[in-house]
XYZ file of C-alpha atoms in Angstrom:
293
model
C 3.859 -3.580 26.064
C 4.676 -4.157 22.204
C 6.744 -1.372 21.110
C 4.697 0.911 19.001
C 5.596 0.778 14.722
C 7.948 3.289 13.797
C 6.306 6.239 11.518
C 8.950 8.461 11.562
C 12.812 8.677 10.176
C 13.434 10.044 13.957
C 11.034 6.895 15.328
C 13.640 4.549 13.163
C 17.292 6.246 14.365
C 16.166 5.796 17.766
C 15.150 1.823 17.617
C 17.353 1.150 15.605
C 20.574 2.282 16.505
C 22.568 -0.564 16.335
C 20.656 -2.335 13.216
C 22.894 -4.558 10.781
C 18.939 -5.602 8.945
C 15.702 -3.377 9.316
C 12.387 -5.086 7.365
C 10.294 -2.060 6.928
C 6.873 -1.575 5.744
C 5.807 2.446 5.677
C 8.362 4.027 8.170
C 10.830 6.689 5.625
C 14.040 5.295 5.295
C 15.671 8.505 4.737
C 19.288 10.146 3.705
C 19.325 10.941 8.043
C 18.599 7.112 8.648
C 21.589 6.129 6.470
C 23.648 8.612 7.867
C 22.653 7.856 11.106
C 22.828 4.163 11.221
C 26.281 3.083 10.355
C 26.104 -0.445 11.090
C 23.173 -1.006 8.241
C 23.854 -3.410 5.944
C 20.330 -4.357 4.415
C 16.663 -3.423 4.626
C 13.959 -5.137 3.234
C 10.501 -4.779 2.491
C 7.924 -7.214 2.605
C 6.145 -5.361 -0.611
C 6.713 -4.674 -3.421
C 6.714 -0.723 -3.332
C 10.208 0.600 -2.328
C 9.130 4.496 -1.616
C 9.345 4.282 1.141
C 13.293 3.966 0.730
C 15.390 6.693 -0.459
C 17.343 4.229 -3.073
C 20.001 7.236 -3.879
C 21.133 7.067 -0.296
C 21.212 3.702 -0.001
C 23.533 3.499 -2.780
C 25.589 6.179 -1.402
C 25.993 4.272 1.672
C 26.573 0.961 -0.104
C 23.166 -0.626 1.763
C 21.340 -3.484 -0.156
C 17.523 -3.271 -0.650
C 15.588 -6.088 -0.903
C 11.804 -6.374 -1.563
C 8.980 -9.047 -2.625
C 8.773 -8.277 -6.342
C 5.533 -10.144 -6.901
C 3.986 -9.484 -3.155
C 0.440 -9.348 -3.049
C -0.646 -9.667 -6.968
C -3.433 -11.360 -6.480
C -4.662 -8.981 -3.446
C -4.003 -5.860 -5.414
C -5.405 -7.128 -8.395
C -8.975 -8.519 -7.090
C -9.192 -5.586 -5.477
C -8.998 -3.259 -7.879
C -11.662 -5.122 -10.670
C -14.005 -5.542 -7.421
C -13.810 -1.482 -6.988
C -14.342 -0.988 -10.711
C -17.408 -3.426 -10.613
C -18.892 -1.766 -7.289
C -18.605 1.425 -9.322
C -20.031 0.249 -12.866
C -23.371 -1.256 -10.728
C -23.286 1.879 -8.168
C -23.159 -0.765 -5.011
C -21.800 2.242 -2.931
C -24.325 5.146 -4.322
C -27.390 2.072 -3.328
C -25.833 1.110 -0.007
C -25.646 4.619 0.801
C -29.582 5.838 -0.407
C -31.167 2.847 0.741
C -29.773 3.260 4.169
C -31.112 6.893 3.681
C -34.311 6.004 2.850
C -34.432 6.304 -0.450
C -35.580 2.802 -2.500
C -34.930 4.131 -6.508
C -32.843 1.781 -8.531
C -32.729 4.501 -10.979
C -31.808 7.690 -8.896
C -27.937 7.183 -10.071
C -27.867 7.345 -13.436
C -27.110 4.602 -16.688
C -26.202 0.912 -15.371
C -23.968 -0.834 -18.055
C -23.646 -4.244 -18.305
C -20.005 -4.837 -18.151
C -19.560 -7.291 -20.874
C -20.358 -4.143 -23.538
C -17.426 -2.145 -21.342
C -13.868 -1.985 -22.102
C -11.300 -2.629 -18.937
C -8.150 -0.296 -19.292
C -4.906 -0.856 -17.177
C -2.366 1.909 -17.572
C 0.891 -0.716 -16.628
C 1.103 -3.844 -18.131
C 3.103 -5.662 -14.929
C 2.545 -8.276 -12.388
C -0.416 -6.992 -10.552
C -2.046 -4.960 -14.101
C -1.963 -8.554 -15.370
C -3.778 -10.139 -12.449
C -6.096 -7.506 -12.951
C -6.786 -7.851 -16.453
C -6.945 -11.904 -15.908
C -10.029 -11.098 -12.853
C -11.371 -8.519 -15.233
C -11.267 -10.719 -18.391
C -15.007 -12.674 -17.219
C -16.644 -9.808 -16.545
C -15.043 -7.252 -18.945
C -15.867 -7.326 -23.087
C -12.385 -5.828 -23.427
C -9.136 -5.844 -21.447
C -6.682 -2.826 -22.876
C -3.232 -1.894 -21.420
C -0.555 0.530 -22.146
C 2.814 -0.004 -20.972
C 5.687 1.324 -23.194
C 8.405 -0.694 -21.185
C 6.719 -3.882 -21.757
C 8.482 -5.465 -25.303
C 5.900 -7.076 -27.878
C 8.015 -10.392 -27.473
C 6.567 -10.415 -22.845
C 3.266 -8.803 -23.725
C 0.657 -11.104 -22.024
C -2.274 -12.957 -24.250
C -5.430 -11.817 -23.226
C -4.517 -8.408 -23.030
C -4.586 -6.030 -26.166
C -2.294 -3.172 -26.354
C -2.866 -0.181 -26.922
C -0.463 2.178 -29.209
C -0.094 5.262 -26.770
C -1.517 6.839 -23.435
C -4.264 8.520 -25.034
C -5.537 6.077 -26.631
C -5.837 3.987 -23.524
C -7.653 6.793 -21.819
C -9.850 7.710 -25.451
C -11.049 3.995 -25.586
C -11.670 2.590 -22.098
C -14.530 2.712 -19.954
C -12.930 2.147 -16.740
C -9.096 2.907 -16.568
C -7.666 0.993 -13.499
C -3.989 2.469 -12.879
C -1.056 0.008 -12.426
C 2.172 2.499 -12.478
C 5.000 2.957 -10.026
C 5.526 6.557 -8.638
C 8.240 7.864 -10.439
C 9.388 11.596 -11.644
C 7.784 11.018 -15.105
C 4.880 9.513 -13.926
C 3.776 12.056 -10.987
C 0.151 13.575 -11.765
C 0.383 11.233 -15.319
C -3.739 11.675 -14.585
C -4.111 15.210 -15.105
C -6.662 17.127 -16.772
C -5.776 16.695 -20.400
C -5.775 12.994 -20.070
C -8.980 12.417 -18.196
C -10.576 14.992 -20.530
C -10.038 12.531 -23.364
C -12.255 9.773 -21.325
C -15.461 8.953 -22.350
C -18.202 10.760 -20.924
C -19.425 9.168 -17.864
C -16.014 6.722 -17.335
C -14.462 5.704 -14.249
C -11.187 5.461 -12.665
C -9.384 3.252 -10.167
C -6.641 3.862 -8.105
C -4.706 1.147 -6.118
C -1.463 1.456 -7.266
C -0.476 5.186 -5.571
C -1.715 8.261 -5.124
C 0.788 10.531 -6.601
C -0.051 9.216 -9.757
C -3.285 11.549 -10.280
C -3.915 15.286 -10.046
C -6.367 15.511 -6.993
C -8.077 18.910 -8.473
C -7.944 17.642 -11.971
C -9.812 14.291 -10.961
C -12.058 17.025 -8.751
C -13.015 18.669 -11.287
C -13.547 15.367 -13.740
C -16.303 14.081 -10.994
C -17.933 17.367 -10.784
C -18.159 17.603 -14.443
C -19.808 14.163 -15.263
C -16.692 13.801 -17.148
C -16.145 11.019 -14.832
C -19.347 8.888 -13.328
C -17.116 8.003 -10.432
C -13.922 6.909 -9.299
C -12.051 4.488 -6.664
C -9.518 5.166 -4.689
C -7.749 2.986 -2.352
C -4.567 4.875 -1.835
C -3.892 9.130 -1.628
C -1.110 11.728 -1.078
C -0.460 11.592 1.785
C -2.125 8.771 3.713
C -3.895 8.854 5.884
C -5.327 11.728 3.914
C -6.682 15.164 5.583
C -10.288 14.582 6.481
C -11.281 17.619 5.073
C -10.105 16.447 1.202
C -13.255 16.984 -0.845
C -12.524 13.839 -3.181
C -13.405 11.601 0.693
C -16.692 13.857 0.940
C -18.088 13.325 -2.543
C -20.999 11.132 -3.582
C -18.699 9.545 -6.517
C -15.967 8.266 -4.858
C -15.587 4.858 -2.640
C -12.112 4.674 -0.928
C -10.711 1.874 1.012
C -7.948 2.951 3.392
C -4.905 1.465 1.158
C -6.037 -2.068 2.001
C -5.627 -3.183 -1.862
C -2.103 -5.361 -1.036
C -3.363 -6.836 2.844
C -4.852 -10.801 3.095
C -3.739 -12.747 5.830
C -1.922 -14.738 3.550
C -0.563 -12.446 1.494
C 0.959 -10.656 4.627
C 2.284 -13.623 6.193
C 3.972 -14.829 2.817
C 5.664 -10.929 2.126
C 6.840 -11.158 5.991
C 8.625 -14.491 5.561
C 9.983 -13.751 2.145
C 11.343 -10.384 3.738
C 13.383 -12.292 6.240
C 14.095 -14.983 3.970
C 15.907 -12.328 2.195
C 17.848 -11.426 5.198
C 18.938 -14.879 5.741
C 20.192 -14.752 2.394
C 22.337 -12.192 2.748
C 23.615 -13.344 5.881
C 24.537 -16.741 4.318
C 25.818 -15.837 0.920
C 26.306 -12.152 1.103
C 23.180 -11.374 -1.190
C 19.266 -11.070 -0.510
C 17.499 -13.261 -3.441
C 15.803 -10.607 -5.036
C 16.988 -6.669 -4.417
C 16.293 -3.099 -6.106
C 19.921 -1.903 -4.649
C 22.948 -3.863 -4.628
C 25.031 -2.967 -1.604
C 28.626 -3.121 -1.221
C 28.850 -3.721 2.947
């Protein structure tokens, strides 16, 4: 029989005790792995989401980390303008009431076109730009804010907006595109979705940490927010008994944004590619860590 993924740091020590190269996907690469692996010379991801890895302890133990820094744009990014449309035309409130019974085109409120909607992306990288390019048809505005983005890189097609609340102020549907850092941990809290438009929506398949789970609770039960998407949570898979997977404004997908077929097979190769890299000229081709074994 195959042997089972790893899903723990203790699941990892124990296959991988004499490991030089690990390619991980979700297992936690932790301080313990590090310290317990002493032969580890590189790990790399076939993403492009390194959380997974605790970077400080790879540096500490002079391990390289490599990663696919443009894995699965297009996946992430069609998926994400697909859940904003399903939300704008209420696709999951009809599937749900007409195989209830119920046959009311009207029952769930105001249907926009989405040409009279603006599109915000809070993130202004790889897969917010592949986002704004698949909302762009459908869209009447595409609006980003990304403050590490210089005016010189800053895509055409794409206005900017000056600051975060003005992102959140002017769009319709924000569609969030941030990595999970310190400073950006519950960035979608109550004071920013309370400067939405009545009746917006939100987006998430970037991560989960990134919004306040009883702030966006409290958004839906308002009518602050008409609905919202969410494709990934904290943690996943997330408690059956969280209220935001019970109510009648959310759709979630379980964290299936990033996965084709071909997107998976092209991260996999590039993730060994990068081991054969470092094995020929002592460096992955693209890396978040530089190692020193």
């Amino acid at each position: 029989a195959a042997e089972p993924q790893c899903q723990t740091a203790a699941d990892v020590i124990r296959v991988a005790e004499d490991a030089e190269a690990l390619i991980v996907l979700y297992a936690p690469i932790t301080h313990e792995v590090f310290a317990a692996l002493p032969h580890l010379r590189i790990i790399s991801l076939p993403l492009v989401g390194v959380d997974a890895v605790d970077l400080e302890a790879a540096r500490e133990h002079g391990v390289w980390v490599a990663y696919v820094p443009d894995a699965c744009v297009p996946e992430v990014g069609v998926h994400a303008v697909a859940m904003a449309l399903a939300l704008v035309r209420h696709l999951p409130f009809y599937d749900r009431a007409v195989r209830e019974g119920r046959w009311d085109y009207e029952e769930p409120g105001v249907l926009r076109r989405p040409t009279h909607l603006t599109f915000g992306l809070l993130g202004c990288g790889r897969i917010a730009r592949q986002a704004g390019a698949s909302a762009a048809p459908s869209f009447g505005r595409v609006l980003a804010y990304d403050p590490y983005v210089p005016a010189e890189n800053w895509p055409d097609g794409i206005e900017r907006a000056p600051n975060i609340e003005t992102l959140f102020r002017d769009s319709d549907v924000i569609s969030l595109h941030a990595p999970i850092v310190a400073e950006t941990r519950h960035i979608v809290d109550t004071a920013l979705l309370a400067r939405m438009k009545p009746g917006s929506y939100l987006v998430n398949a970037a991560r989960g940490g990134l919004v306040d789970p009883g702030a966006l609770l409290n958004a839906l039960d308002s009518g602050q927010l008409a609905g919202a998407a969410l494709d990934v949570f904290e943690p996943e898979p997330p408690d059956m008994n969280d209220p935001l997977l019970h109510h009648a404004r959310v759709m979630v997908t379980p964290h299936a944004a990033y996965y084709s077929v071909e997107g998976d097979e092209e991260g996999r190769g590039r993730a060994v590619h990068n081991i054969i890299d470092f094995a020929r000229c002592g460096r992955p081709n693209d890396f978040v860590v530089a190692g020193t074994k």
